[in-house]
Structure formats: C-alpha cells, structure tokens
PDB file of C-alpha atoms in Angstrom:
ATOM      1  CA  MET C1167      -0.054  -0.004   0.088  1.00  0.00           C
ATOM      2  CA  PHE C1168       1.261   3.474  -0.737  1.00  0.00           C
ATOM      3  CA  ASP C1169       2.488   5.614   1.976  1.00  0.00           C
ATOM      4  CA  TYR C1170       3.760   9.108   1.314  1.00  0.00           C
ATOM      5  CA  LYS C1171       6.327   9.261   4.087  1.00  0.00           C
ATOM      6  CA  LYS C1172       7.756   5.861   3.218  1.00  0.00           C
ATOM      7  CA  ALA C1173       7.812   6.503  -0.493  1.00  0.00           C
ATOM      8  CA  PHE C1174       9.885   9.600  -0.222  1.00  0.00           C
ATOM      9  CA  SER C1175      11.850   8.787   2.980  1.00  0.00           C
ATOM     10  CA  ARG C1176      15.169   8.590   1.098  1.00  0.00           C
ATOM     11  CA  ASN C1177      14.744  12.177   0.344  1.00  0.00           C
ATOM     12  CA  ILE C1178      15.080  12.951   3.869  1.00  0.00           C
ATOM     13  CA  GLY C1179      18.762  14.101   4.827  1.00  0.00           C
ATOM     14  CA  TRP C1180      18.903  16.314   1.734  1.00  0.00           C
ATOM     15  CA  VAL C1181      15.685  17.754   2.820  1.00  0.00           C
ATOM     16  CA  THR C1182      14.196  17.842   6.345  1.00  0.00           C
ATOM     17  CA  GLU C1183      10.887  16.160   7.137  1.00  0.00           C
ATOM     18  CA  ALA C1184       9.185  19.719   7.088  1.00  0.00           C
ATOM     19  CA  GLU C1185      10.564  20.621   3.924  1.00  0.00           C
ATOM     20  CA  GLN C1186       9.288  17.277   2.442  1.00  0.00           C
ATOM     21  CA  GLU C1187       5.931  18.074   3.703  1.00  0.00           C
ATOM     22  CA  THR C1188       6.265  21.642   1.916  1.00  0.00           C
ATOM     23  CA  LEU C1189       7.052  20.021  -1.423  1.00  0.00           C
ATOM     24  CA  ARG C1190       4.055  17.871  -0.994  1.00  0.00           C
ATOM     25  CA  THR C1191       1.705  21.005  -1.037  1.00  0.00           C
ATOM     26  CA  ARG C1192       3.437  22.992  -3.884  1.00  0.00           C
ATOM     27  CA  ARG C1193       1.865  23.007  -7.361  1.00  0.00           C
ATOM     28  CA  VAL C1194       3.877  23.057 -10.473  1.00  0.00           C
ATOM     29  CA  ALA C1195       3.181  23.782 -13.951  1.00  0.00           C
ATOM     30  CA  ILE C1196       4.766  21.886 -16.885  1.00  0.00           C
ATOM     31  CA  ALA C1197       3.854  22.880 -20.537  1.00  0.00           C
ATOM     32  CA  GLY C1198       5.069  20.080 -22.633  1.00  0.00           C
ATOM     33  CA  ALA C1199       4.856  16.365 -21.696  1.00  0.00           C
ATOM     34  CA  GLY C1200       7.458  14.898 -24.108  1.00  0.00           C
ATOM     35  CA  GLY C1201      11.187  14.680 -23.776  1.00  0.00           C
ATOM     36  CA  VAL C1202      12.058  17.117 -20.988  1.00  0.00           C
ATOM     37  CA  GLY C1203       8.352  17.673 -19.945  1.00  0.00           C
ATOM     38  CA  GLY C1204       7.790  14.015 -19.264  1.00  0.00           C
ATOM     39  CA  ILE C1205      11.049  13.427 -17.199  1.00  0.00           C
ATOM     40  CA  HIS C1206      10.383  16.892 -15.325  1.00  0.00           C
ATOM     41  CA  LEU C1207       6.999  15.456 -14.076  1.00  0.00           C
ATOM     42  CA  LEU C1208       8.346  12.111 -13.054  1.00  0.00           C
ATOM     43  CA  THR C1209      11.506  13.552 -11.375  1.00  0.00           C
ATOM     44  CA  LEU C1210       9.292  16.095  -9.385  1.00  0.00           C
ATOM     45  CA  ALA C1211       6.870  13.309  -8.621  1.00  0.00           C
ATOM     46  CA  ARG C1212       9.772  11.299  -7.078  1.00  0.00           C
ATOM     47  CA  LEU C1213      10.918  14.359  -5.166  1.00  0.00           C
ATOM     48  CA  GLY C1214       7.571  14.218  -3.415  1.00  0.00           C
ATOM     49  CA  VAL C1215       5.681  17.206  -5.318  1.00  0.00           C
ATOM     50  CA  GLU C1216       2.083  16.256  -5.374  1.00  0.00           C
ATOM     51  CA  ASN C1217       0.204  18.754  -7.347  1.00  0.00           C
ATOM     52  CA  PHE C1218       0.816  19.494 -11.170  1.00  0.00           C
ATOM     53  CA  ASN C1219      -0.828  21.256 -14.048  1.00  0.00           C
ATOM     54  CA  ILE C1220       0.398  19.659 -17.415  1.00  0.00           C
ATOM     55  CA  SER C1221      -0.131  20.291 -21.042  1.00  0.00           C
ATOM     56  CA  ASP C1222       0.552  18.953 -24.428  1.00  0.00           C
ATOM     57  CA  PHE C1223      -1.591  18.435 -27.490  1.00  0.00           C
ATOM     58  CA  ASP C1224       0.377  15.810 -28.995  1.00  0.00           C
ATOM     59  CA  ASP C1225       0.490  11.864 -28.920  1.00  0.00           C
ATOM     60  CA  PHE C1226       3.445   9.457 -28.752  1.00  0.00           C
ATOM     61  CA  GLU C1227       5.041   8.353 -32.048  1.00  0.00           C
ATOM     62  CA  VAL C1228       8.034   6.171 -32.950  1.00  0.00           C
ATOM     63  CA  HIS C1229      10.387   9.102 -33.464  1.00  0.00           C
ATOM     64  CA  ASN C1230       9.885   9.916 -29.632  1.00  0.00           C
ATOM     65  CA  PHE C1231      11.455   6.489 -28.476  1.00  0.00           C
ATOM     66  CA  ASN C1232      15.235   8.023 -28.134  1.00  0.00           C
ATOM     67  CA  ARG C1233      14.408  10.417 -25.449  1.00  0.00           C
ATOM     68  CA  GLN C1234      10.740  10.605 -24.136  1.00  0.00           C
ATOM     69  CA  SER C1235       9.812   9.070 -20.840  1.00  0.00           C
ATOM     70  CA  GLY C1236       6.345   7.989 -21.741  1.00  0.00           C
ATOM     71  CA  ALA C1237       7.215   6.556 -25.320  1.00  0.00           C
ATOM     72  CA  PHE C1238       6.769   2.942 -25.654  1.00  0.00           C
ATOM     73  CA  MET C1239       5.269   0.512 -28.182  1.00  0.00           C
ATOM     74  CA  SER C1240       2.387   0.278 -25.720  1.00  0.00           C
ATOM     75  CA  THR C1241       1.685   4.008 -25.738  1.00  0.00           C
ATOM     76  CA  LEU C1242       1.994   4.625 -29.382  1.00  0.00           C
ATOM     77  CA  GLY C1243      -0.855   6.852 -30.667  1.00  0.00           C
ATOM     78  CA  ARG C1244      -1.893   7.799 -26.992  1.00  0.00           C
ATOM     79  CA  GLN C1245      -2.066  11.309 -25.935  1.00  0.00           C
ATOM     80  CA  LYS C1246       1.164  12.430 -23.999  1.00  0.00           C
ATOM     81  CA  VAL C1247      -0.707  13.988 -20.985  1.00  0.00           C
ATOM     82  CA  ASP C1248      -2.703  10.991 -20.422  1.00  0.00           C
ATOM     83  CA  VAL C1249       0.341   8.685 -20.478  1.00  0.00           C
ATOM     84  CA  MET C1250       2.403  10.904 -18.304  1.00  0.00           C
ATOM     85  CA  GLU C1251      -0.302  11.419 -15.721  1.00  0.00           C
ATOM     86  CA  GLU C1252      -0.710   7.615 -15.345  1.00  0.00           C
ATOM     87  CA  MET C1253       3.185   7.355 -14.830  1.00  0.00           C
ATOM     88  CA  ALA C1254       3.102   9.907 -12.346  1.00  0.00           C
ATOM     89  CA  LYS C1255       0.147   8.419 -10.377  1.00  0.00           C
ATOM     90  CA  ASP C1256       2.051   5.143 -10.442  1.00  0.00           C
ATOM     91  CA  ILE C1257       4.623   6.801  -8.498  1.00  0.00           C
ATOM     92  CA  ASN C1258       2.168   8.535  -6.184  1.00  0.00           C
ATOM     93  CA  PRO C1259      -1.322   7.569  -6.551  1.00  0.00           C
ATOM     94  CA  GLU C1260      -2.296  10.601  -4.365  1.00  0.00           C
ATOM     95  CA  ALA C1261      -0.894  12.931  -6.984  1.00  0.00           C
ATOM     96  CA  ASN C1262      -3.361  15.861  -8.005  1.00  0.00           C
ATOM     97  CA  ILE C1263      -2.765  16.315 -11.728  1.00  0.00           C
ATOM     98  CA  LYS C1264      -4.944  18.695 -14.082  1.00  0.00           C
ATOM     99  CA  SER C1265      -4.159  17.980 -17.778  1.00  0.00           C
ATOM    100  CA  PHE C1266      -4.630  20.490 -20.619  1.00  0.00           C
ATOM    101  CA  PRO C1267      -4.798  18.272 -23.761  1.00  0.00           C
ATOM    102  CA  GLU C1268      -5.386  21.074 -25.950  1.00  0.00           C
ATOM    103  CA  GLY C1269      -2.052  22.869 -25.315  1.00  0.00           C
ATOM    104  CA  ILE C1270      -1.597  26.311 -23.999  1.00  0.00           C
ATOM    105  CA  PHE C1271      -3.092  29.381 -25.538  1.00  0.00           C
ATOM    106  CA  ALA C1272      -4.147  32.900 -24.452  1.00  0.00           C
ATOM    107  CA  HIS C1273      -7.793  31.710 -23.609  1.00  0.00           C
ATOM    108  CA  ASN C1274      -6.596  29.038 -21.098  1.00  0.00           C
ATOM    109  CA  VAL C1275      -3.226  30.252 -19.809  1.00  0.00           C
ATOM    110  CA  ASP C1276      -4.789  31.945 -16.684  1.00  0.00           C
ATOM    111  CA  GLU C1277      -6.418  28.514 -15.867  1.00  0.00           C
ATOM    112  CA  PHE C1278      -3.238  26.645 -16.671  1.00  0.00           C
ATOM    113  CA  LEU C1279      -1.205  28.994 -14.060  1.00  0.00           C
ATOM    114  CA  GLU C1280      -3.995  29.094 -11.386  1.00  0.00           C
ATOM    115  CA  GLY C1281      -2.333  28.374  -7.794  1.00  0.00           C
ATOM    116  CA  VAL C1282       1.016  27.519  -9.428  1.00  0.00           C
ATOM    117  CA  ASP C1283       4.104  28.161  -7.337  1.00  0.00           C
ATOM    118  CA  LEU C1284       6.674  27.369 -10.304  1.00  0.00           C
ATOM    119  CA  TYR C1285       6.634  27.006 -14.021  1.00  0.00           C
ATOM    120  CA  VAL C1286       8.940  24.527 -15.623  1.00  0.00           C
ATOM    121  CA  ASP C1287       9.085  25.093 -19.453  1.00  0.00           C
ATOM    122  CA  ALA C1288       9.255  22.135 -21.414  1.00  0.00           C
ATOM    123  CA  LEU C1289       7.681  23.316 -24.640  1.00  0.00           C
ATOM    124  CA  ASP C1290       9.083  22.305 -27.926  1.00  0.00           C
ATOM    125  CA  PHE C1291      11.981  24.635 -29.156  1.00  0.00           C
ATOM    126  CA  PHE C1292      10.000  25.900 -32.146  1.00  0.00           C
ATOM    127  CA  ALA C1293       6.862  26.839 -29.978  1.00  0.00           C
ATOM    128  CA  LEU C1294       7.714  30.469 -29.778  1.00  0.00           C
ATOM    129  CA  GLU C1295       3.973  31.960 -29.398  1.00  0.00           C
ATOM    130  CA  ALA C1296       3.016  29.575 -26.715  1.00  0.00           C
ATOM    131  CA  ARG C1297       6.431  30.130 -24.819  1.00  0.00           C
ATOM    132  CA  LYS C1298       5.881  33.904 -25.066  1.00  0.00           C
ATOM    133  CA  THR C1299       2.250  33.559 -23.861  1.00  0.00           C
ATOM    134  CA  VAL C1300       3.056  31.468 -20.768  1.00  0.00           C
ATOM    135  CA  PHE C1301       6.427  33.554 -19.852  1.00  0.00           C
ATOM    136  CA  GLN C1302       4.419  36.892 -20.080  1.00  0.00           C
ATOM    137  CA  LYS C1303       1.790  35.433 -17.829  1.00  0.00           C
ATOM    138  CA  CYS C1304       4.135  34.258 -15.382  1.00  0.00           C
ATOM    139  CA  TYR C1305       5.861  37.571 -15.143  1.00  0.00           C
ATOM    140  CA  GLU C1306       2.365  39.272 -14.511  1.00  0.00           C
ATOM    141  CA  LYS C1307       1.579  36.730 -11.803  1.00  0.00           C
ATOM    142  CA  GLN C1308       5.091  36.881 -10.243  1.00  0.00           C
ATOM    143  CA  ILE C1309       5.513  33.038 -10.844  1.00  0.00           C
ATOM    144  CA  PRO C1310       9.290  31.872 -11.097  1.00  0.00           C
ATOM    145  CA  VAL C1311      10.225  30.153 -14.389  1.00  0.00           C
ATOM    146  CA  ILE C1312      12.824  27.519 -15.144  1.00  0.00           C
ATOM    147  CA  THR C1313      13.867  26.579 -18.547  1.00  0.00           C
ATOM    148  CA  ALA C1314      16.355  23.675 -19.258  1.00  0.00           C
ATOM    149  CA  ALA C1315      17.387  23.117 -22.800  1.00  0.00           C
ATOM    150  CA  PRO C1316      18.675  19.901 -23.931  1.00  0.00           C
ATOM    151  CA  LEU C1317      21.538  20.661 -26.264  1.00  0.00           C
ATOM    152  CA  GLY C1318      23.833  17.879 -27.716  1.00  0.00           C
ATOM    153  CA  MET C1319      24.820  16.040 -24.658  1.00  0.00           C
ATOM    154  CA  GLY C1320      24.369  18.771 -22.149  1.00  0.00           C
ATOM    155  CA  CYS C1321      21.859  21.101 -20.466  1.00  0.00           C
ATOM    156  CA  ALA C1322      21.559  24.951 -20.667  1.00  0.00           C
ATOM    157  CA  LEU C1323      19.783  26.345 -17.774  1.00  0.00           C
ATOM    158  CA  LEU C1324      17.853  29.754 -17.564  1.00  0.00           C
ATOM    159  CA  CYS C1325      15.723  30.830 -14.460  1.00  0.00           C
ATOM    160  CA  PHE C1326      13.459  33.984 -14.627  1.00  0.00           C
ATOM    161  CA  MET C1327      12.461  35.186 -11.246  1.00  0.00           C
ATOM    162  CA  PRO C1328       9.792  37.722 -10.312  1.00  0.00           C
ATOM    163  CA  GLY C1329      11.157  41.265 -10.344  1.00  0.00           C
ATOM    164  CA  GLN C1330      14.240  40.540 -12.271  1.00  0.00           C
ATOM    165  CA  MET C1331      15.248  40.390 -16.010  1.00  0.00           C
ATOM    166  CA  THR C1332      12.240  39.273 -18.120  1.00  0.00           C
ATOM    167  CA  TYR C1333      12.028  36.768 -20.766  1.00  0.00           C
ATOM    168  CA  GLU C1334      11.513  39.486 -23.516  1.00  0.00           C
ATOM    169  CA  GLN C1335      14.320  41.713 -22.121  1.00  0.00           C
ATOM    170  CA  TYR C1336      16.700  38.756 -22.311  1.00  0.00           C
ATOM    171  CA  PHE C1337      15.856  37.223 -25.798  1.00  0.00           C
ATOM    172  CA  LYS C1338      14.990  40.562 -27.659  1.00  0.00           C
ATOM    173  CA  PHE C1339      12.451  39.080 -30.119  1.00  0.00           C
ATOM    174  CA  ALA C1340      10.646  42.538 -30.921  1.00  0.00           C
ATOM    175  CA  GLY C1341      10.720  43.416 -34.560  1.00  0.00           C
ATOM    176  CA  LYS C1342      12.199  40.219 -35.835  1.00  0.00           C
ATOM    177  CA  SER C1343      10.659  37.523 -38.108  1.00  0.00           C
ATOM    178  CA  GLU C1344       9.829  34.131 -36.750  1.00  0.00           C
ATOM    179  CA  HIS C1345      12.890  32.523 -38.282  1.00  0.00           C
ATOM    180  CA  ASP C1346      15.081  35.423 -36.825  1.00  0.00           C
ATOM    181  CA  GLN C1347      13.442  34.892 -33.389  1.00  0.00           C
ATOM    182  CA  LEU C1348      14.296  31.225 -33.356  1.00  0.00           C
ATOM    183  CA  ILE C1349      18.009  32.109 -33.983  1.00  0.00           C
ATOM    184  CA  GLN C1350      17.651  34.663 -31.097  1.00  0.00           C
ATOM    185  CA  PHE C1351      16.112  32.128 -28.970  1.00  0.00           C
ATOM    186  CA  LEU C1352      19.118  29.575 -29.698  1.00  0.00           C
ATOM    187  CA  ILE C1353      21.871  31.979 -28.900  1.00  0.00           C
ATOM    188  CA  GLY C1354      20.079  33.156 -25.779  1.00  0.00           C
ATOM    189  CA  LEU C1355      19.502  29.574 -24.464  1.00  0.00           C
ATOM    190  CA  SER C1356      23.052  28.589 -25.284  1.00  0.00           C
ATOM    191  CA  PRO C1357      25.542  31.575 -24.988  1.00  0.00           C
ATOM    192  CA  ALA C1358      28.517  29.187 -24.598  1.00  0.00           C
ATOM    193  CA  MET C1359      27.444  27.016 -27.697  1.00  0.00           C
ATOM    194  CA  LEU C1360      29.284  24.141 -26.139  1.00  0.00           C
ATOM    195  CA  GLN C1361      27.539  21.456 -28.157  1.00  0.00           C
ATOM    196  CA  ARG C1362      28.477  23.161 -31.564  1.00  0.00           C
ATOM    197  CA  GLN C1363      31.916  21.343 -31.857  1.00  0.00           C
ATOM    198  CA  TYR C1364      30.552  17.800 -31.966  1.00  0.00           C
ATOM    199  CA  LEU C1365      27.631  18.232 -34.302  1.00  0.00           C
ATOM    200  CA  VAL C1366      28.566  15.450 -36.740  1.00  0.00           C
ATOM    201  CA  ASP C1367      25.822  15.881 -39.219  1.00  0.00           C
ATOM    202  CA  ASP C1368      24.539  19.600 -39.937  1.00  0.00           C
ATOM    203  CA  SER C1369      21.792  18.435 -42.144  1.00  0.00           C
ATOM    204  CA  ARG C1370      19.840  17.059 -39.306  1.00  0.00           C
ATOM    205  CA  VAL C1371      19.203  20.739 -38.036  1.00  0.00           C
ATOM    206  CA  ASN C1372      16.634  22.301 -40.218  1.00  0.00           C
ATOM    207  CA  PHE C1373      14.844  25.442 -38.822  1.00  0.00           C
ATOM    208  CA  LYS C1374      12.532  25.521 -41.978  1.00  0.00           C
ATOM    209  CA  GLU C1375      11.097  22.247 -41.362  1.00  0.00           C
ATOM    210  CA  LYS C1376      11.308  22.828 -37.480  1.00  0.00           C
ATOM    211  CA  ARG C1377      13.363  19.794 -36.575  1.00  0.00           C
ATOM    212  CA  GLY C1378      16.711  18.922 -34.810  1.00  0.00           C
ATOM    213  CA  PRO C1379      18.650  16.056 -33.390  1.00  0.00           C
ATOM    214  CA  SER C1380      18.421  15.056 -29.672  1.00  0.00           C
ATOM    215  CA  THR C1381      19.781  12.757 -27.152  1.00  0.00           C
ATOM    216  CA  PRO C1382      18.354  10.976 -23.989  1.00  0.00           C
ATOM    217  CA  MET C1383      21.604  12.096 -22.014  1.00  0.00           C
ATOM    218  CA  ALA C1384      20.771  15.593 -22.578  1.00  0.00           C
ATOM    219  CA  VAL C1385      17.138  15.145 -21.295  1.00  0.00           C
ATOM    220  CA  SER C1386      18.137  13.304 -18.202  1.00  0.00           C
ATOM    221  CA  LEU C1387      20.696  16.129 -17.314  1.00  0.00           C
ATOM    222  CA  CYS C1388      17.933  18.835 -17.826  1.00  0.00           C
ATOM    223  CA  ALA C1389      15.703  17.001 -15.187  1.00  0.00           C
ATOM    224  CA  GLY C1390      18.637  16.831 -12.822  1.00  0.00           C
ATOM    225  CA  ILE C1391      19.589  20.540 -13.065  1.00  0.00           C
ATOM    226  CA  ALA C1392      16.082  21.831 -13.510  1.00  0.00           C
ATOM    227  CA  GLU C1393      14.528  19.960 -10.572  1.00  0.00           C
ATOM    228  CA  THR C1394      17.517  21.154  -8.439  1.00  0.00           C
ATOM    229  CA  TYR C1395      16.450  24.674  -9.022  1.00  0.00           C
ATOM    230  CA  ALA C1396      12.951  23.675  -8.547  1.00  0.00           C
ATOM    231  CA  LEU C1397      13.784  22.400  -5.006  1.00  0.00           C
ATOM    232  CA  LYS C1398      15.578  25.476  -4.177  1.00  0.00           C
ATOM    233  CA  ILE C1399      12.745  27.916  -5.359  1.00  0.00           C
ATOM    234  CA  LEU C1400       9.992  25.775  -3.828  1.00  0.00           C
ATOM    235  CA  LEU C1401      11.758  25.463  -0.393  1.00  0.00           C
ATOM    236  CA  ASN C1402      13.276  29.018  -0.649  1.00  0.00           C
ATOM    237  CA  ARG C1403      16.808  27.808  -0.124  1.00  0.00           C
ATOM    238  CA  GLY C1404      19.967  27.939  -1.998  1.00  0.00           C
ATOM    239  CA  GLU C1405      21.482  30.364  -4.448  1.00  0.00           C
ATOM    240  CA  ILE C1406      19.474  31.063  -7.758  1.00  0.00           C
ATOM    241  CA  LEU C1407      21.515  32.179 -10.727  1.00  0.00           C
ATOM    242  CA  ALA C1408      18.650  34.253 -12.484  1.00  0.00           C
ATOM    243  CA  ALA C1409      18.721  35.672 -15.934  1.00  0.00           C
ATOM    244  CA  PRO C1410      20.845  37.213 -17.195  1.00  0.00           C
ATOM    245  CA  HIS C1411      22.916  34.687 -15.758  1.00  0.00           C
ATOM    246  CA  GLY C1412      22.761  31.004 -16.687  1.00  0.00           C
ATOM    247  CA  LEU C1413      24.338  27.637 -16.638  1.00  0.00           C
ATOM    248  CA  HIS C1414      25.674  25.247 -19.347  1.00  0.00           C
ATOM    249  CA  PHE C1415      26.926  21.953 -18.383  1.00  0.00           C
ATOM    250  CA  ASP C1416      28.229  19.665 -21.247  1.00  0.00           C
ATOM    251  CA  ALA C1417      29.144  16.111 -20.249  1.00  0.00           C
ATOM    252  CA  TYR C1418      30.680  15.388 -23.897  1.00  0.00           C
ATOM    253  CA  ARG C1419      32.883  18.294 -23.589  1.00  0.00           C
ATOM    254  CA  ASN C1420      33.860  17.972 -19.676  1.00  0.00           C
ATOM    255  CA  LYS C1421      32.738  21.676 -19.269  1.00  0.00           C
ATOM    256  CA  LEU C1422      30.610  23.757 -16.924  1.00  0.00           C
ATOM    257  CA  VAL C1423      30.253  27.328 -18.079  1.00  0.00           C
ATOM    258  CA  LYS C1424      28.406  30.175 -16.001  1.00  0.00           C
ATOM    259  CA  THR C1425      26.934  32.348 -18.610  1.00  0.00           C
ATOM    260  CA  TRP C1426      26.119  36.184 -18.370  1.00  0.00           C
ATOM    261  CA  ARG C1427      24.310  38.376 -20.653  1.00  0.00           C
ATOM    262  CA  PRO C1428      23.812  41.750 -18.829  1.00  0.00           C
ATOM    263  CA  PHE C1429      22.040  43.376 -21.811  1.00  0.00           C
ATOM    264  CA  GLY C1430      20.430  40.104 -23.032  1.00  0.00           C
ATOM    265  CA  ASN C1431      20.671  39.427 -26.887  1.00  0.00           C
ATOM    266  CA  SER C1432      21.169  43.126 -27.494  1.00  0.00           C
ATOM    267  CA  GLY C1433      24.836  43.012 -26.482  1.00  0.00           C
ATOM    268  CA  LEU C1434      27.841  43.147 -28.992  1.00  0.00           C
ATOM    269  CA  ILE C1435      28.867  39.398 -28.688  1.00  0.00           C
ATOM    270  CA  PRO C1436      25.190  38.176 -29.045  1.00  0.00           C
ATOM    271  CA  ARG C1437      24.729  40.376 -32.127  1.00  0.00           C
ATOM    272  CA  ILE C1438      27.928  38.753 -33.625  1.00  0.00           C
ATOM    273  CA  MET C1439      26.664  35.394 -32.698  1.00  0.00           C
ATOM    274  CA  PHE C1440      23.409  36.079 -34.191  1.00  0.00           C
ATOM    275  CA  HIS C1441      24.880  36.698 -37.597  1.00  0.00           C
ATOM    276  CA  ILE C1442      27.102  33.712 -37.420  1.00  0.00           C
ATOM    277  CA  ALA C1443      24.385  31.409 -36.287  1.00  0.00           C
ATOM    278  CA  LYS C1444      22.164  32.688 -39.154  1.00  0.00           C
ATOM    279  CA  ARG C1445      24.654  31.977 -41.839  1.00  0.00           C
ATOM    280  CA  VAL C1446      24.965  28.324 -40.572  1.00  0.00           C
ATOM    281  CA  VAL C1447      21.229  27.981 -40.250  1.00  0.00           C
ATOM    282  CA  ASP C1448      20.442  29.479 -43.665  1.00  0.00           C
ATOM    283  CA  ALA C1449      23.297  27.697 -45.515  1.00  0.00           C
TER     284      ALA C1449
END
C-alpha cells in the first residue's frame, strides 16, 4: 500500500521532514509532456511534489523513442498528457494532476497557471508563441520560471525570477521575423555554444522544417539540473542564478560554464553570434 512518508523517506537528509511536507503542498505547472516535460514530471513526482498542471496536445510516435519517458510500443498513438499522468500516479497515487490536452493558448493560460508556485518550461524549441504567452503571464503573476534546454549531450539552464530580467528583455524578439526569433532563442539559450563542436551532421538541423537532433542523456541532465533549481525555489533556500545569468553543462565536452548576458541578446557578442548562427542555419 502507498505511504507518502515511506515512499519519499530517502529524500530526507537532503531535505528535512518539514521541507518534504512543504514540497508535498506545492503546485508546479509544466507545459510540454514529451522529452524534458515528461522527465520533469516524473522527477518532481519522485521528489514528492504532489500537485501538477500539465499540458501537451501531441500523441506519442515512434520518433519519440530516443528520449521521451512515456514513449513505448504500448503507448503509440496515445495522448502524452494521459500517459504521463498515469506514470506520475503510478509513483504517487495521491498526486493531483490537472491536464490540458489541447495545449496552452491565451484563452486558457490563466487557468493553467492558477495556484501555481513554479512553472517549468518544456515546450518544443519551435513553439515560440506558446512560450511567449506563458512566460508573459508568469511575469504578470510573479511566478518563477525554469527553462532547461537539452543541447547535444548537455543542458543549458535559465531561470526567470519575479522582479528581475524578463524573458523578452533577455531574448529581444521584438521586430524580428519568426525565423530570426528562433535564432535569437538559440543563442540566448546557449551563449556558450558548447554543443556546436561535436555536431557531426549539420543536415539534421533544419529550422525551416522545425526539426533537430536530440539525445536521451541531455534530457536526463535537464531534469537533474532543473529539478534541483525547482527544489531551491519551492523551499526558498540555496543560491538562484537568474537571468541574465545562466548555466551550461556539457558532459561530452567535460565543461561547465556560467553564462552572463547583462544586456540580453542586444549586447555586442550576441549580435555577432546572431549573424554567425544565421549564416549556418540558412546555409
């Protein structure tokens, strides 16, 4: 039989019993239930977080198998939020999970973020409009945001905290085409570009077709780093590196870089990176 205290007793020591009870009461929203989104949900569930709002409009397909926690032969064609809700409740049957199977839009973003203590971003890289909608609403509602990007065989982390630099102030999307906004998003997520040196087949990155390669290792690293930050934010302890600061760890390169973009993507180095990335992407 399930017993919350027994199920998560091995967390105690790194968190106190009182902190574990605090985690139990917190509500986390996760937009995206595929690669990073699925493993964010399961990791937070194993941490003892019990309340979630999750969203994804997609179904599991064969090409998800290399990285997505809910992708199995038995789940092909099933809606991602349904599968991930079942998996989370298989860890904690007392979990309270509210699903948004249509995705997140302006008309339902307020409901998606209702009562939320933290938003963990797991939207597809190319989902610019949905991401802007959620990030802006989080800013208005003073909800902390974590985004962890799986890049190559590493993770780039950004955290947007209430009262500090905003998503738009950092990425500087205004006045740019969708294509150029995607490049802005890439260079903002990955100021260190640690992954670029070992991309062995450039043809697998195609912004026009909105596709790119991925690895399961990067997804797992994202969960470890993002959920550590989630713990710090939900328990209000530990240093938070918030934008314009970030972290990029690449296991393949044996490197950890603390990034800093005081002017966001409007600084000189980001502008140079933009033109270099644009030539590569458009080649």
